[in-house]
Structures are given as C-alpha cells and as structure tokens.
CSV table of C-alpha atoms and ligand atoms in Angstrom, one decimal:
chain,number,residue,atom,x,y,z
A,20,UNK,CA,-4.5,23.0,-6.3
A,21,UNK,CA,-5.3,20.9,-9.3
A,22,UNK,CA,-2.6,18.8,-11.4
A,23,UNK,CA,-0.1,20.0,-13.6
A,24,UNK,CA,-0.5,19.6,-17.7
A,25,UNK,CA,0.6,16.1,-18.0
A,26,UNK,CA,2.1,13.6,-21.0
A,27,UNK,CA,0.7,9.9,-19.3
A,28,UNK,CA,2.9,7.4,-20.8
A,29,UNK,CA,1.4,4.1,-19.4
A,30,UNK,CA,3.3,1.0,-20.2
A,31,UNK,CA,1.9,-2.3,-19.8
A,32,UNK,CA,-1.3,-0.3,-21.5
A,33,UNK,CA,-3.1,-3.9,-21.6
A,34,UNK,CA,-2.5,-5.2,-18.5
A,35,UNK,CA,-4.5,-5.8,-15.8
A,36,UNK,CA,-3.1,-2.8,-13.7
A,37,UNK,CA,-4.2,-0.5,-16.3
A,38,UNK,CA,-7.5,-1.7,-17.0
A,39,UNK,CA,-9.0,-2.1,-13.2
A,40,UNK,CA,-7.1,1.4,-11.7
A,41,UNK,CA,-5.3,3.5,-13.9
A,42,UNK,CA,-7.7,4.1,-16.4
A,43,UNK,CA,-10.4,4.4,-14.2
A,44,UNK,CA,-8.3,6.6,-12.2
A,45,UNK,CA,-7.4,9.1,-15.2
A,46,UNK,CA,-11.2,9.2,-16.1
A,47,UNK,CA,-12.3,10.1,-12.0
A,48,UNK,CA,-9.9,12.6,-12.1
A,49,UNK,CA,-10.9,13.9,-15.5
A,50,UNK,CA,-14.3,14.1,-14.4
A,51,UNK,CA,-13.9,15.7,-11.5
A,52,UNK,CA,-12.0,18.5,-12.8
A,53,UNK,CA,-8.8,17.9,-11.4
A,54,UNK,CA,-7.1,17.0,-14.7
A,55,UNK,CA,-7.2,20.1,-17.1
A,56,UNK,CA,-8.1,19.7,-20.8
A,57,UNK,CA,-4.4,19.9,-21.0
A,58,UNK,CA,-3.1,16.0,-21.1
A,59,UNK,CA,-2.7,13.1,-23.2
A,60,UNK,CA,-2.3,9.5,-22.5
A,61,UNK,CA,0.4,7.2,-24.7
A,62,UNK,CA,-0.9,3.6,-24.0
A,63,UNK,CA,1.8,1.4,-24.5
A,64,UNK,CA,2.4,-2.5,-25.0
A,65,UNK,CA,3.5,-4.8,-27.5
A,66,UNK,CA,0.5,-6.2,-28.7
A,67,UNK,CA,-1.0,-4.2,-31.8
A,68,UNK,CA,-3.7,-2.0,-31.5
A,69,UNK,CA,-5.6,0.6,-32.8
A,70,UNK,CA,-6.3,4.0,-31.4
A,71,UNK,CA,-10.0,3.0,-31.9
A,72,UNK,CA,-9.8,-0.6,-29.8
A,73,UNK,CA,-7.5,1.2,-27.6
A,74,UNK,CA,-9.9,3.7,-26.9
A,75,UNK,CA,-12.5,0.8,-26.4
A,76,UNK,CA,-10.5,-0.9,-24.1
A,77,UNK,CA,-10.3,1.9,-22.1
A,78,UNK,CA,-14.4,2.9,-22.0
A,79,UNK,CA,-14.7,-1.0,-21.2
A,80,UNK,CA,-12.3,-0.6,-18.1
A,81,UNK,CA,-14.2,2.4,-16.8
A,82,UNK,CA,-17.7,0.8,-17.1
A,83,UNK,CA,-16.3,-2.1,-15.2
A,84,UNK,CA,-14.3,-0.4,-12.7
A,85,UNK,CA,-14.8,3.5,-12.3
A,86,UNK,CA,-16.5,5.0,-9.5
A,87,UNK,CA,-17.6,7.3,-12.4
A,88,UNK,CA,-19.1,5.4,-15.3
A,89,UNK,CA,-19.2,6.8,-19.0
A,90,UNK,CA,-22.5,7.7,-19.4
A,91,UNK,CA,-24.2,9.5,-21.8
A,92,UNK,CA,-24.7,12.9,-20.3
A,93,UNK,CA,-20.9,12.9,-20.1
A,94,UNK,CA,-18.6,13.7,-23.1
A,95,UNK,CA,-16.9,11.2,-23.7
A,96,UNK,CA,-15.4,11.4,-27.5
A,97,UNK,CA,-14.1,14.8,-25.8
A,98,UNK,CA,-12.3,12.3,-23.2
A,99,UNK,CA,-11.2,9.6,-25.5
A,100,UNK,CA,-9.3,12.0,-27.9
A,101,UNK,CA,-6.9,12.1,-25.3
A,102,UNK,CA,-5.6,8.4,-25.3
A,103,UNK,CA,-3.2,7.3,-28.2
A,104,UNK,CA,-1.9,3.8,-28.4
A,105,UNK,CA,1.5,2.6,-29.8
A,106,UNK,CA,2.6,-0.5,-29.9
A,107,UNK,CA,6.2,-0.7,-28.7
A,108,UNK,CA,9.2,-3.6,-27.9
A,109,UNK,CA,10.9,-2.0,-25.2
A,110,UNK,CA,13.8,-3.7,-26.3
A,111,UNK,CA,13.9,-1.5,-29.6
A,112,UNK,CA,16.0,1.6,-29.4
A,113,UNK,CA,14.3,3.0,-32.7
A,114,UNK,CA,10.8,2.5,-31.8
A,115,UNK,CA,11.3,5.0,-28.7
A,116,UNK,CA,12.8,7.5,-31.2
A,117,UNK,CA,9.6,6.9,-33.1
A,118,UNK,CA,7.3,7.4,-29.8
A,119,UNK,CA,9.4,11.1,-29.4
A,120,UNK,CA,8.4,12.0,-32.3
A,121,UNK,CA,4.6,10.5,-31.5
A,122,UNK,CA,5.0,12.4,-28.0
A,123,UNK,CA,5.9,15.4,-29.3
A,124,UNK,CA,2.6,16.1,-31.5
A,125,UNK,CA,0.9,15.4,-28.7
A,126,UNK,CA,2.2,17.7,-26.5
A,127,UNK,CA,2.0,20.2,-29.0
A,128,UNK,CA,-1.8,19.4,-30.0
A,129,UNK,CA,-2.5,19.6,-26.3
A,130,UNK,CA,-0.5,22.5,-25.2
A,131,UNK,CA,1.3,20.3,-22.6
A,132,UNK,CA,4.5,22.3,-22.0
A,133,UNK,CA,7.0,19.0,-22.3
A,134,UNK,CA,5.6,17.5,-18.9
A,135,UNK,CA,6.1,13.9,-19.1
A,136,UNK,CA,4.8,11.0,-16.3
A,137,UNK,CA,6.4,7.5,-17.5
A,138,UNK,CA,4.3,5.2,-15.3
A,139,UNK,CA,5.7,1.5,-15.7
A,140,UNK,CA,3.2,-1.3,-15.1
A,141,UNK,CA,5.2,-3.5,-15.4
A,142,UNK,CA,7.6,-6.7,-14.1
A,143,UNK,CA,10.5,-4.6,-12.3
A,144,UNK,CA,13.2,-6.8,-14.0
A,145,UNK,CA,12.2,-3.8,-17.4
A,146,UNK,CA,12.3,-1.1,-15.6
A,147,UNK,CA,16.3,-0.4,-16.1
A,148,UNK,CA,16.0,-0.9,-19.8
A,149,UNK,CA,13.1,0.7,-20.3
A,150,UNK,CA,14.8,3.9,-18.5
A,151,UNK,CA,18.1,3.5,-20.7
A,152,UNK,CA,15.8,3.2,-23.7
A,153,UNK,CA,13.7,6.5,-22.5
A,154,UNK,CA,16.9,8.5,-22.5
A,155,UNK,CA,18.8,7.1,-25.4
A,156,UNK,CA,15.6,7.8,-27.4
A,157,UNK,CA,15.9,11.0,-26.5
A,158,UNK,CA,12.2,11.5,-24.5
A,159,UNK,CA,13.6,12.9,-21.5
A,160,UNK,CA,15.1,15.9,-23.4
A,161,UNK,CA,12.2,18.4,-22.8
A,162,UNK,CA,11.4,21.5,-21.4
A,163,UNK,CA,9.1,20.4,-18.5
A,164,UNK,CA,9.2,17.7,-15.9
A,165,UNK,CA,9.9,14.0,-15.7
A,166,UNK,CA,8.9,11.8,-13.6
A,167,UNK,CA,9.0,7.7,-13.4
A,168,UNK,CA,6.2,6.4,-11.5
A,169,UNK,CA,7.1,2.3,-10.6
A,170,UNK,CA,5.2,-0.5,-9.2
A,171,UNK,CA,6.2,-2.8,-6.4
A,172,UNK,CA,7.7,-5.3,-5.7
A,173,UNK,CA,11.4,-2.8,-5.4
A,174,UNK,CA,13.8,-6.0,-5.8
A,175,UNK,CA,13.3,-9.1,-3.7
A,176,UNK,CA,15.6,-8.3,-1.2
A,177,UNK,CA,18.4,-5.2,-0.2
A,178,UNK,CA,20.9,-6.3,-2.7
A,179,UNK,CA,18.5,-6.8,-6.0
A,180,UNK,CA,16.8,-3.5,-4.9
A,181,UNK,CA,20.3,-1.9,-4.9
A,182,UNK,CA,21.0,-2.9,-8.3
A,183,UNK,CA,17.4,-1.9,-9.6
A,184,UNK,CA,17.7,1.4,-7.7
A,185,UNK,CA,21.4,1.7,-9.4
A,186,UNK,CA,19.8,1.3,-12.7
A,187,UNK,CA,17.2,3.9,-12.3
A,188,UNK,CA,19.3,6.7,-10.7
A,189,UNK,CA,21.6,6.6,-14.0
A,190,UNK,CA,18.4,8.1,-15.8
A,191,UNK,CA,16.1,9.5,-12.9
A,192,UNK,CA,17.3,11.9,-10.0
A,193,UNK,CA,15.7,10.1,-6.8
A,194,UNK,CA,12.7,13.5,-6.8
A,195,UNK,CA,12.0,12.2,-10.1
A,196,UNK,CA,11.1,8.5,-8.9
A,197,UNK,CA,7.7,7.8,-7.5
A,198,UNK,CA,7.3,4.2,-6.1
A,199,UNK,CA,4.2,3.4,-5.3
A,200,UNK,CA,2.6,1.8,-2.2
A,201,UNK,CA,-0.9,2.1,-3.0
A,202,UNK,CA,-1.5,1.4,0.7
A,203,UNK,CA,-0.3,4.8,1.0
A,204,UNK,CA,-3.0,6.3,-1.6
A,205,UNK,CA,-5.8,5.1,1.0
A,206,UNK,CA,-8.0,7.5,2.7
A,207,UNK,CA,-7.3,6.1,6.3
A,208,UNK,CA,-4.0,5.4,6.4
A,209,UNK,CA,-3.5,9.4,5.4
A,210,UNK,CA,-6.1,10.0,8.0
A,211,UNK,CA,-3.8,8.8,10.8
A,212,UNK,CA,-1.5,11.8,10.7
A,213,UNK,CA,-4.7,14.1,10.5
A,214,UNK,CA,-6.1,11.9,13.6
A,215,UNK,CA,-2.5,12.0,15.5
A,216,UNK,CA,-1.8,15.2,15.0
A,217,UNK,CA,-4.9,17.5,14.9
A,218,UNK,CA,-6.4,16.2,18.2
A,219,UNK,CA,-5.6,17.2,21.6
A,220,UNK,CA,-6.6,13.5,23.2
A,221,UNK,CA,-4.4,11.6,20.8
A,222,UNK,CA,-1.3,12.9,20.8
A,223,UNK,CA,-0.1,13.7,24.5
A,224,UNK,CA,-0.9,10.1,25.0
A,225,UNK,CA,0.4,8.6,21.8
A,226,UNK,CA,3.7,7.1,23.6
A,227,UNK,CA,4.5,4.3,25.3
A,228,UNK,CA,3.3,5.7,29.2
A,229,UNK,CA,0.1,5.5,27.9
A,230,UNK,CA,-0.2,3.2,24.7
A,231,UNK,CA,0.4,-0.8,25.6
A,232,UNK,CA,0.0,-2.5,22.4
A,233,UNK,CA,-0.6,-1.7,18.5
A,234,UNK,CA,-1.8,-4.4,16.5
A,235,UNK,CA,-2.2,-4.1,12.7
A,236,UNK,CA,-4.3,-6.7,10.4
A,237,UNK,CA,-4.3,-7.0,6.7
A,238,UNK,CA,-6.3,-10.1,6.1
A,239,UNK,CA,-7.6,-11.3,2.6
A,240,UNK,CA,-10.1,-13.7,2.0
A,241,UNK,CA,-8.6,-14.3,-1.8
A,242,UNK,CA,-5.8,-17.3,-2.4
A,243,UNK,CA,-2.9,-16.7,-4.8
A,244,UNK,CA,-5.6,-16.9,-7.4
A,245,UNK,CA,-3.6,-16.5,-10.9
A,246,UNK,CA,-0.4,-15.1,-9.5
A,247,UNK,CA,1.0,-18.4,-8.1
A,248,UNK,CA,4.4,-17.8,-10.0
A,249,UNK,CA,5.2,-14.7,-8.6
A,250,UNK,CA,3.4,-15.2,-5.3
A,251,UNK,CA,5.6,-18.5,-4.4
A,252,UNK,CA,9.2,-16.5,-5.0
A,253,UNK,CA,7.2,-13.5,-2.8
A,254,UNK,CA,5.9,-14.9,0.0
A,255,UNK,CA,3.5,-12.6,2.5
A,256,UNK,CA,6.1,-11.0,4.3
A,257,UNK,CA,7.9,-9.7,0.7
A,258,UNK,CA,4.5,-9.1,-0.6
A,259,UNK,CA,2.9,-7.6,1.8
A,260,UNK,CA,5.0,-6.9,5.0
A,261,UNK,CA,8.3,-5.0,3.5
A,262,UNK,CA,5.9,-2.6,2.0
A,263,UNK,CA,2.4,-2.2,3.1
A,264,UNK,CA,2.6,-3.4,6.6
A,265,UNK,CA,5.9,-1.3,7.5
A,266,UNK,CA,4.5,1.3,5.9
A,267,UNK,CA,1.4,1.6,8.0
A,268,UNK,CA,3.5,1.3,11.4
A,269,UNK,CA,5.6,4.5,10.2
A,270,UNK,CA,2.6,6.2,9.9
A,271,UNK,CA,1.6,5.4,13.4
A,272,UNK,CA,4.9,5.7,14.7
A,273,UNK,CA,6.4,8.7,13.7
A,274,UNK,CA,7.1,12.1,15.1
A,275,UNK,CA,5.4,15.3,14.0
A,276,UNK,CA,6.7,16.3,11.0
A,277,UNK,CA,8.0,20.2,11.4
A,278,UNK,CA,6.3,21.2,8.3
A,279,UNK,CA,3.7,18.7,6.0
A,280,UNK,CA,5.9,19.0,3.3
A,281,UNK,CA,6.9,15.3,1.5
A,282,UNK,CA,10.6,15.3,2.6
A,283,UNK,CA,9.9,16.5,5.9
A,284,UNK,CA,7.5,13.9,6.4
A,285,UNK,CA,9.0,11.3,4.7
A,286,UNK,CA,12.3,11.9,7.1
A,287,UNK,CA,10.3,11.2,10.0
A,288,UNK,CA,9.0,8.2,8.3
A,289,UNK,CA,12.6,7.3,7.8
A,290,UNK,CA,14.1,7.7,11.4
A,291,UNK,CA,10.9,4.7,12.5
A,292,UNK,CA,12.5,2.3,10.4
A,293,UNK,CA,16.2,3.3,11.0
A,294,UNK,CA,15.0,2.3,14.5
A,295,UNK,CA,12.9,-0.4,14.1
A,296,UNK,CA,14.7,-3.8,16.3
A,297,UNK,CA,16.3,-6.0,13.7
A,298,UNK,CA,16.1,-9.7,14.5
A,299,UNK,CA,19.7,-10.6,14.3
A,300,UNK,CA,19.4,-14.6,15.0
A,301,UNK,CA,17.5,-17.7,13.9
A,302,UNK,CA,16.0,-18.0,17.8
A,303,UNK,CA,15.0,-14.3,17.8
A,304,UNK,CA,13.2,-14.7,14.4
A,305,UNK,CA,11.5,-17.5,15.5
A,306,UNK,CA,10.4,-15.9,19.1
A,307,UNK,CA,9.3,-12.8,17.1
A,308,UNK,CA,7.5,-14.2,13.7
A,309,UNK,CA,5.5,-16.9,13.0
A,310,UNK,CA,4.9,-18.1,9.3
A,311,UNK,CA,1.9,-20.0,8.3
A,312,UNK,CA,0.6,-21.4,4.9
A,313,UNK,CA,-3.0,-22.3,4.2
A,314,UNK,CA,-3.9,-25.9,3.5
A,315,UNK,CA,-7.2,-26.9,1.9
A,316,UNK,CA,-10.2,-25.5,3.8
A,317,UNK,CA,-13.6,-23.7,3.5
A,318,UNK,CA,-14.6,-20.2,2.4
A,319,UNK,CA,-18.2,-19.1,2.9
A,320,UNK,CA,-19.6,-23.1,3.2
A,321,UNK,CA,-17.6,-24.1,0.1
A,322,UNK,CA,-14.5,-26.0,0.0
A,323,UNK,CA,-11.1,-24.5,-1.5
A,324,UNK,CA,-7.9,-25.7,-2.2
A,325,UNK,CA,-4.8,-25.5,-0.8
A,326,UNK,CA,-1.9,-23.3,-1.1
A,327,UNK,CA,-0.1,-26.1,-2.5
A,328,UNK,CA,-2.6,-27.1,-4.5
A,329,UNK,CA,-3.1,-23.6,-6.4
A,330,UNK,CA,-1.6,-23.3,-10.1
A,331,UNK,CA,2.3,-22.4,-10.5
A,332,UNK,CA,2.6,-23.5,-6.9
A,333,UNK,CA,5.2,-26.1,-6.2
A,334,UNK,CA,3.7,-29.4,-4.2
A,335,UNK,CA,6.0,-29.2,-1.5
A,336,UNK,CA,6.2,-25.2,-1.3
A,337,UNK,CA,7.5,-23.6,1.8
A,338,UNK,CA,6.4,-20.5,0.8
A,339,UNK,CA,4.4,-18.5,3.6
A,340,UNK,CA,0.8,-17.1,2.7
A,341,UNK,CA,0.7,-15.7,6.5
A,342,UNK,CA,3.1,-14.1,8.8
A,343,UNK,CA,2.3,-12.5,12.2
A,344,UNK,CA,5.4,-10.6,14.0
A,345,UNK,CA,5.8,-8.8,17.1
A,346,UNK,CA,8.1,-5.7,16.2
A,347,UNK,CA,9.4,-3.0,18.1
A,348,UNK,CA,10.5,0.7,17.2
A,349,UNK,CA,13.6,1.3,19.5
A,350,UNK,CA,12.9,5.2,20.2
A,351,UNK,CA,12.6,7.2,23.2
A,352,UNK,CA,8.7,7.7,22.3
A,353,UNK,CA,8.0,3.3,21.6
A,354,UNK,CA,10.6,1.9,23.7
A,355,UNK,CA,8.7,-1.3,25.2
A,356,UNK,CA,5.3,-0.9,23.4
A,357,UNK,CA,4.8,-4.1,21.3
A,358,UNK,CA,3.6,-3.5,17.5
A,359,UNK,CA,2.0,-6.6,16.0
A,360,UNK,CA,1.4,-7.0,12.8
A,361,UNK,CA,-0.2,-9.6,10.8
A,362,UNK,CA,-1.5,-10.6,7.5
A,363,UNK,CA,-2.7,-13.3,5.4
A,364,UNK,CA,-4.6,-15.2,2.5
A,365,UNK,CA,-7.9,-17.5,2.4
A,366,UNK,CA,-8.5,-15.5,6.2
A,367,UNK,CA,-12.3,-15.2,7.1
A,368,UNK,CA,-12.5,-11.8,6.0
A,369,UNK,CA,-11.6,-8.9,4.0
A,370,UNK,CA,-10.2,-6.5,6.6
A,371,UNK,CA,-7.4,-3.8,6.8
A,372,UNK,CA,-7.2,-2.2,10.7
A,373,UNK,CA,-4.7,-0.7,13.1
A,374,UNK,CA,-5.9,-1.2,16.7
A,375,UNK,CA,-4.4,1.3,19.2
A,376,UNK,CA,-4.8,-0.4,22.8
A,377,UNK,CA,-4.4,1.9,25.6
A,378,UNK,CA,-2.8,0.8,29.1
A,379,UNK,CA,-5.6,-0.1,32.0
A,380,UNK,CA,-6.5,2.4,33.9
A,381,UNK,CA,-5.9,1.9,37.8
A,382,UNK,CA,-9.0,-0.5,38.4
A,383,UNK,CA,-9.0,0.1,42.4
A,384,UNK,CA,-11.4,2.2,42.8
A,385,UNK,CA,-13.8,-0.1,41.0
A,386,UNK,CA,-12.3,-3.5,42.5
A,387,UNK,CA,-15.1,-3.5,44.7
A,388,UNK,CA,-17.8,-3.8,42.0
A,389,UNK,CA,-15.8,-6.7,40.7
A,390,UNK,CA,-15.7,-5.2,37.6
A,391,UNK,CA,-13.0,-6.0,34.9
A,392,UNK,CA,-12.6,-2.5,33.1
A,393,UNK,CA,-11.4,-3.3,28.9
A,394,UNK,CA,-8.7,-1.4,28.1
A,395,UNK,CA,-9.7,1.9,25.7
A,396,UNK,CA,-9.2,1.0,21.7
A,397,UNK,CA,-8.8,3.7,18.6
A,398,UNK,CA,-9.2,1.8,15.5
A,399,UNK,CA,-8.5,3.0,12.1
A,400,UNK,CA,-10.8,1.0,10.1
A,401,UNK,CA,-8.7,1.2,6.6
A,402,UNK,CA,-10.3,-1.3,4.2
A,403,UNK,CA,-12.9,-2.1,3.2
A,404,UNK,CA,-14.9,-0.3,5.8
A,405,UNK,CA,-13.2,3.2,6.5
A,406,UNK,CA,-13.5,5.0,9.5
A,407,UNK,CA,-12.4,5.4,12.8
A,408,UNK,CA,-13.8,3.3,16.3
A,409,UNK,CA,-13.1,4.2,19.8
A,410,UNK,CA,-14.1,2.0,22.2
A,411,UNK,CA,-14.7,3.6,26.0
A,412,UNK,CA,-16.0,2.6,29.8
A,413,UNK,CA,-19.4,4.2,30.9
A,414,UNK,CA,-21.8,2.9,33.7
A,415,UNK,CA,-24.4,0.7,32.2
A,416,UNK,CA,-27.3,2.2,31.8
A,417,UNK,CA,-29.7,1.7,34.9
A,418,UNK,CA,-27.1,-0.3,37.1
A,419,UNK,CA,-25.8,0.7,40.1
A,420,UNK,CA,-22.3,-0.9,39.8
A,421,UNK,CA,-22.1,-2.0,36.2
A,422,UNK,CA,-19.6,-0.5,33.7
A,423,UNK,CA,-19.7,-1.6,30.3
A,424,UNK,CA,-17.5,-0.8,26.9
A,425,UNK,CA,-19.7,1.3,24.5
A,426,UNK,CA,-18.6,2.4,21.2
A,427,UNK,CA,-18.2,5.7,19.2
A,428,UNK,CA,-18.2,4.3,15.8
A,429,UNK,CA,-17.7,7.0,13.1
A,430,UNK,CA,-18.1,5.2,9.4
A,431,UNK,CA,-16.8,7.3,6.6
A,432,UNK,CA,-17.7,4.6,4.1
A,433,UNK,CA,-21.3,4.5,4.8
A,434,UNK,CA,-22.3,8.1,4.9
A,435,UNK,CA,-24.4,8.7,1.6
A,436,UNK,CA,-23.1,10.7,-1.1
A,437,UNK,CA,-19.6,10.0,-0.2
A,438,UNK,CA,-17.7,8.4,-2.5
A,439,UNK,CA,-13.8,8.5,-1.9
A,440,UNK,CA,-11.1,8.2,-4.4
A,441,UNK,CA,-9.4,4.9,-5.0
A,442,UNK,CA,-6.2,4.7,-4.0
A,443,UNK,CA,-4.6,4.8,-7.8
A,444,UNK,CA,-6.3,8.2,-8.2
A,445,UNK,CA,-5.2,10.0,-5.6
A,446,UNK,CA,-1.2,8.4,-5.9
A,447,UNK,CA,-1.7,9.7,-9.6
A,448,UNK,CA,-3.1,12.9,-9.1
A,449,UNK,CA,0.0,13.8,-6.7
A,450,UNK,CA,2.4,12.3,-9.1
A,451,UNK,CA,0.9,14.4,-11.4
A,452,UNK,CA,1.0,17.8,-9.2
A,453,UNK,CA,4.7,16.5,-8.0
A,454,UNK,CA,3.7,15.6,-4.6
A,455,UNK,CA,6.0,12.7,-3.2
A,456,UNK,CA,4.5,12.6,0.3
A,457,UNK,CA,2.6,9.4,-0.3
A,458,UNK,CA,5.4,7.8,-2.0
A,459,UNK,CA,8.3,5.6,-0.9
A,460,UNK,CA,12.0,7.1,-0.8
A,461,UNK,CA,14.8,4.8,-1.5
A,462,UNK,CA,16.1,5.0,1.8
A,463,UNK,CA,12.9,3.9,3.1
A,464,UNK,CA,13.1,1.1,0.8
A,465,UNK,CA,16.4,0.0,1.7
A,466,UNK,CA,16.1,0.3,5.5
A,467,UNK,CA,12.5,-1.9,5.1
A,468,UNK,CA,14.5,-4.3,3.3
A,469,UNK,CA,17.1,-4.5,5.8
A,470,UNK,CA,14.5,-5.9,8.1
A,471,UNK,CA,13.1,-8.2,6.3
A,472,UNK,CA,16.3,-9.9,4.8
A,473,UNK,CA,17.0,-10.9,8.3
A,474,UNK,CA,13.6,-12.8,8.8
A,475,UNK,CA,13.9,-14.1,5.4
A,476,UNK,CA,17.5,-16.0,5.9
A,477,UNK,CA,16.4,-17.0,9.3
A,478,UNK,CA,13.7,-18.8,7.8
A,479,UNK,CA,16.1,-19.8,4.8
A,480,UNK,CA,18.6,-21.3,6.5
A,481,UNK,CA,17.1,-22.6,9.5
A,482,UNK,CA,13.7,-23.9,8.3
A,483,UNK,CA,11.9,-22.7,11.0
A,484,UNK,CA,8.2,-24.2,11.8
A,485,UNK,CA,5.8,-23.3,8.7
A,486,UNK,CA,2.8,-23.6,10.3
A,487,UNK,CA,-0.6,-24.5,8.0
A,488,UNK,CA,-3.5,-23.5,8.4
A,489,UNK,CA,-7.5,-24.1,7.2
A,490,UNK,CA,-8.3,-22.0,4.6
A,491,UNK,CA,-11.0,-19.7,6.0
A,492,UNK,CA,-9.6,-19.6,9.7
A,493,UNK,CA,-7.4,-16.9,11.2
A,494,UNK,CA,-4.2,-18.6,10.6
A,495,UNK,CA,-1.9,-20.6,13.2
A,496,UNK,CA,-2.8,-20.7,16.9
A,497,UNK,CA,1.2,-19.4,17.4
A,498,UNK,CA,-0.1,-16.0,16.0
A,499,UNK,CA,-2.4,-15.9,19.0
A,500,UNK,CA,0.5,-17.6,21.7
A,501,UNK,CA,2.6,-14.1,20.2
A,502,UNK,CA,0.5,-12.1,22.2
A,503,UNK,CA,-0.6,-14.0,24.7
A,504,UNK,CA,2.7,-14.3,26.3
A,505,UNK,CA,2.6,-10.5,26.8
A,506,UNK,CA,-0.7,-10.6,28.2
A,507,UNK,CA,-2.5,-9.3,25.2
A,508,UNK,CA,-4.9,-10.7,22.3
A,509,UNK,CA,-5.8,-9.9,19.0
A,510,UNK,CA,-8.6,-8.0,18.6
A,511,UNK,CA,-11.7,-9.0,17.1
A,512,UNK,CA,-11.8,-7.3,13.6
A,513,UNK,CA,-14.9,-5.4,12.0
B,605,BG6,C1,-0.9,-6.3,-3.1
B,605,BG6,C2,-0.3,-7.5,-2.9
B,605,BG6,O1,0.5,-5.3,-3.0
B,605,BG6,O2,-2.0,-5.9,-2.3
B,605,BG6,C3,-1.6,-8.4,-3.3
B,605,BG6,O3,0.5,-7.8,-4.1
B,605,BG6,C4,-3.2,-8.3,-2.4
B,605,BG6,O4,-1.2,-9.7,-3.0
B,605,BG6,C5,-3.1,-6.7,-2.2
B,605,BG6,O5,-3.8,-8.6,-2.6
B,605,BG6,C6,-4.1,-6.0,-1.4
B,605,BG6,O6,-4.7,-4.8,-1.7
B,605,BG6,P1,-6.0,-4.0,-1.4
B,605,BG6,O7,-5.9,-3.1,-1.7
B,605,BG6,O8,-7.0,-5.1,-2.0
B,605,BG6,O9,-5.9,-4.5,0.2
C-alpha cells in the first residue's frame, strides 16, 4: 500500500542531507505514485528564502541527485506547489506558533488529515529543544498521526544517548520515533532476511555446525572530507560500528521472527545485541579489536594527505579511521563462530560486503588427488554493486582429478532497467506508511552503545596501539592477524 497522506516538516532544509537525499527521495516517491497528491513539504531553516527560491533549490537538488530527473515531460509545477519554506529559529517558541498556522493552512489545502512527519536533519544537540518547541508550539495537537524521524549520531556513548532519549520521550512515544540507520534502507541489507528465510538451502545450514565465520567489510575510499570536526570526536567505531555494522550483524544472526512485523523483527534483533560478547578488560579489547589511522599515501596514483593533516583534525589526533574486530554472538546458534568486521576510510575500494564462509567438507575422499578444497562462500554484495555471489567446488572441466571453485554470481544492479530505490527513499516511504521495521528501536541503540563503550573506554584509558596505515592500502597488518590466528583470512572483496 502507498504512503499515507503526509505533511513533511524538514528541519535543516538548506543542508546537505536534504539536498542530496531527502528532496530527491520525495521526488522519486512522487514519480512512482507512492506518494498521493495529498502531501506537502515545509522546508525549515534559519536562512531567509522565498517559496520560489526554495522550489528552485529543490529542483537543482533533483537535477543533480535524483534517480528521476525533472524532465519537461513531467509536470514539475504540479510537484513544486507542494513545497513551502519558512525561515525558523529553532529556539524561538513564537516562531513555532507561526509554523502551526502555516501547517494548518497546508493541511487544509492538500487535505492531509493532520498527519505530521517531523524530519530533523539537524545536529542531535538540537533534537531536545526542537521536540519541546513542537509540543509547546501546539504542533502536535492534530487529528492525525505524528512521527519524529531523526538522524544519527544518536548520542556519543550510552549516558549521552540516554539523556537524548529522555528528552525526546518527554514529547514523543517510542512508537512515534523513527531512528534512521540508512544501511537498513539498503536493498541488499533488507535482502539478507529473504535470502535466509526463503531458501531451503541456507537456513538449515545457518549455524555453528556449518558456518566457519562471517565477515563484514565496509570500506571507503574517501577520507574525512570536510567533516574533520565531527569525525575527530567520533572515529570509525562510533561513526560506522555502533550503527551500520552492528545492525548488519543483527540481520545476519537473528532468529526467524514469528511474523514479519516490525516489533517481532526488532525483538529478534535485540536478542542478538543482548548476546554480543562485551569485552570487559583492556586486554580483551586489545585481543579482539584493532584500530588504525590513515597516514599519507596514494589513491589512484595521486598523493593524498594523512588524517592528521586534514582540516579540523589536531596534529596529534589518536582518533581511529579504521577498526577491525572479532565479535561473538554468544547464543546457541552462534557459539564459537567469529564475526569479523572491518571498516575504514582511505581504503583501496568503496564496497560493502557480507561474506559467509562455510566449514570445510571432509576432504579425505579427495585426498589422493592432492587437491585442497576451497570453502563455500555466500556473499551479499551490498554496495555499490548489489548482488549475491556463491562460491562452490566443481570438477575442473576436461581434467581427471582437478577440482576448481566456480562462481554463481547474481548482479542485481547490473540488470538493465533495474533502478533500485535509494535507501532514503525506502526509509522515507516506510516512515510515511508507519512501518518501523528498518528503523532502530531504543533498546537496540542502547545495547549497541553498551558494546561500543567498553572498547572506547579501553582505548581511552590504556592507550592501546593505534596502527598508522598508508592511505590507499587495506589497513593495518594486525587486522590480518586477527583472522590468521584462527586459521582464516579476509576474503578479497569485489
Ligand atoms: C555514514 C557515515 O553514516 O555512512 C559516513 O557517517 C560514511 O562517515 C557513510 O561515509 C557511508 O555510507 P554509504 O551509504 O556511502 O556507504
């Protein structure tokens, strides 16, 4: 079913996220008929802007970033008239009262029925005061539903996340809060559960009897760009580990939910997070987690600066731009199976892949052939290529004894005509339909912080080794060691 009638309030409407992701997403939904005519968007930011200027901004953003372009054959005017702008100082309650009037007018004009979606594309420090002003300005007194969509980072550690959550919860119910983790909006991350639960030849093998290890790589070629100020306080573990990587672990490890309903799925994911082995001592952290920071190096033959030379980064920064970890899900299904995860900036390729390495078959039957059997692999290619890859063993054609690995490679994003929706498109659509499956619930966030905080505090208090790696390489050797000591290796990524 399509999205409900919705009045979108985009806070931070002149910012990067709105321009790159949100406006293009709304446009694609409109073009695909997923958004009814009964919607409106109020862009909110401090900067003064007329409706016309704002609609021009939206148009440019769509031309630059959308899957569909605003071509002449489409009725642009009809779309643009749903967009309105209001300059707003989020600390001024009286301006929220004015916003209420504007909202009521648009609601009546487009027959929206009082449904309100507040998207805060803002720094998290502002979530609390915006929520209070929404309430005190009377914006929540409506006949329809109201939902709050917020971006990461959700806190800096567990205590700060709790504080943030308390502020929000003074105004919104948990069911009304949609916390974005854009990795959950990615097609292939959503596909993990289908591949697992809809295929007879995976789910029966999905446990410690048949799976040797699981590897998740999320590599980026970019450095910190102009985000040095934010990033240096966060680091790779908070920026990518606490959210995207732990979320992918939950998708891989969760039990089949009794029904494919948001709360049932999220309940199962929470159980995984609860089973994560928390590292208690600095020694445990040092044994299981490697951290690195990029130094000067080369990307595609061109020299690039080291992290400490980036804008907004102190010369002696000890922030990690890379981490690799060996994680355990201590439950019945996964006992003894390592989940190896790694992510970093300035690595050789941009890719996200999840690899399932199956245990070796007894190879005594083939022993006399002096062939070493390669393990079976199942790979989810998440980004930028979307697909599924299976590696299995077969007879080498024409040979008498040879066994070779063969590949079955399904490339979804290569198929002509498939133009898969962007993550933000899917998530905005879900939020407007009231489907919270692919948003993170508070207990997930809290448990993820519990896991991360232990590592952060060991790093802080015991200054464990920070490995410098040249930009353009696969990160510190210690990350290879993490697997080698278990008799494994990182599988090369696509
Ligand atoms: C964001 C991080 O959440 O994800 C960024 O803050 C990172 O540092 C980005 O670059 C990666 O997302 P994607 O979709 O490009 O892989």
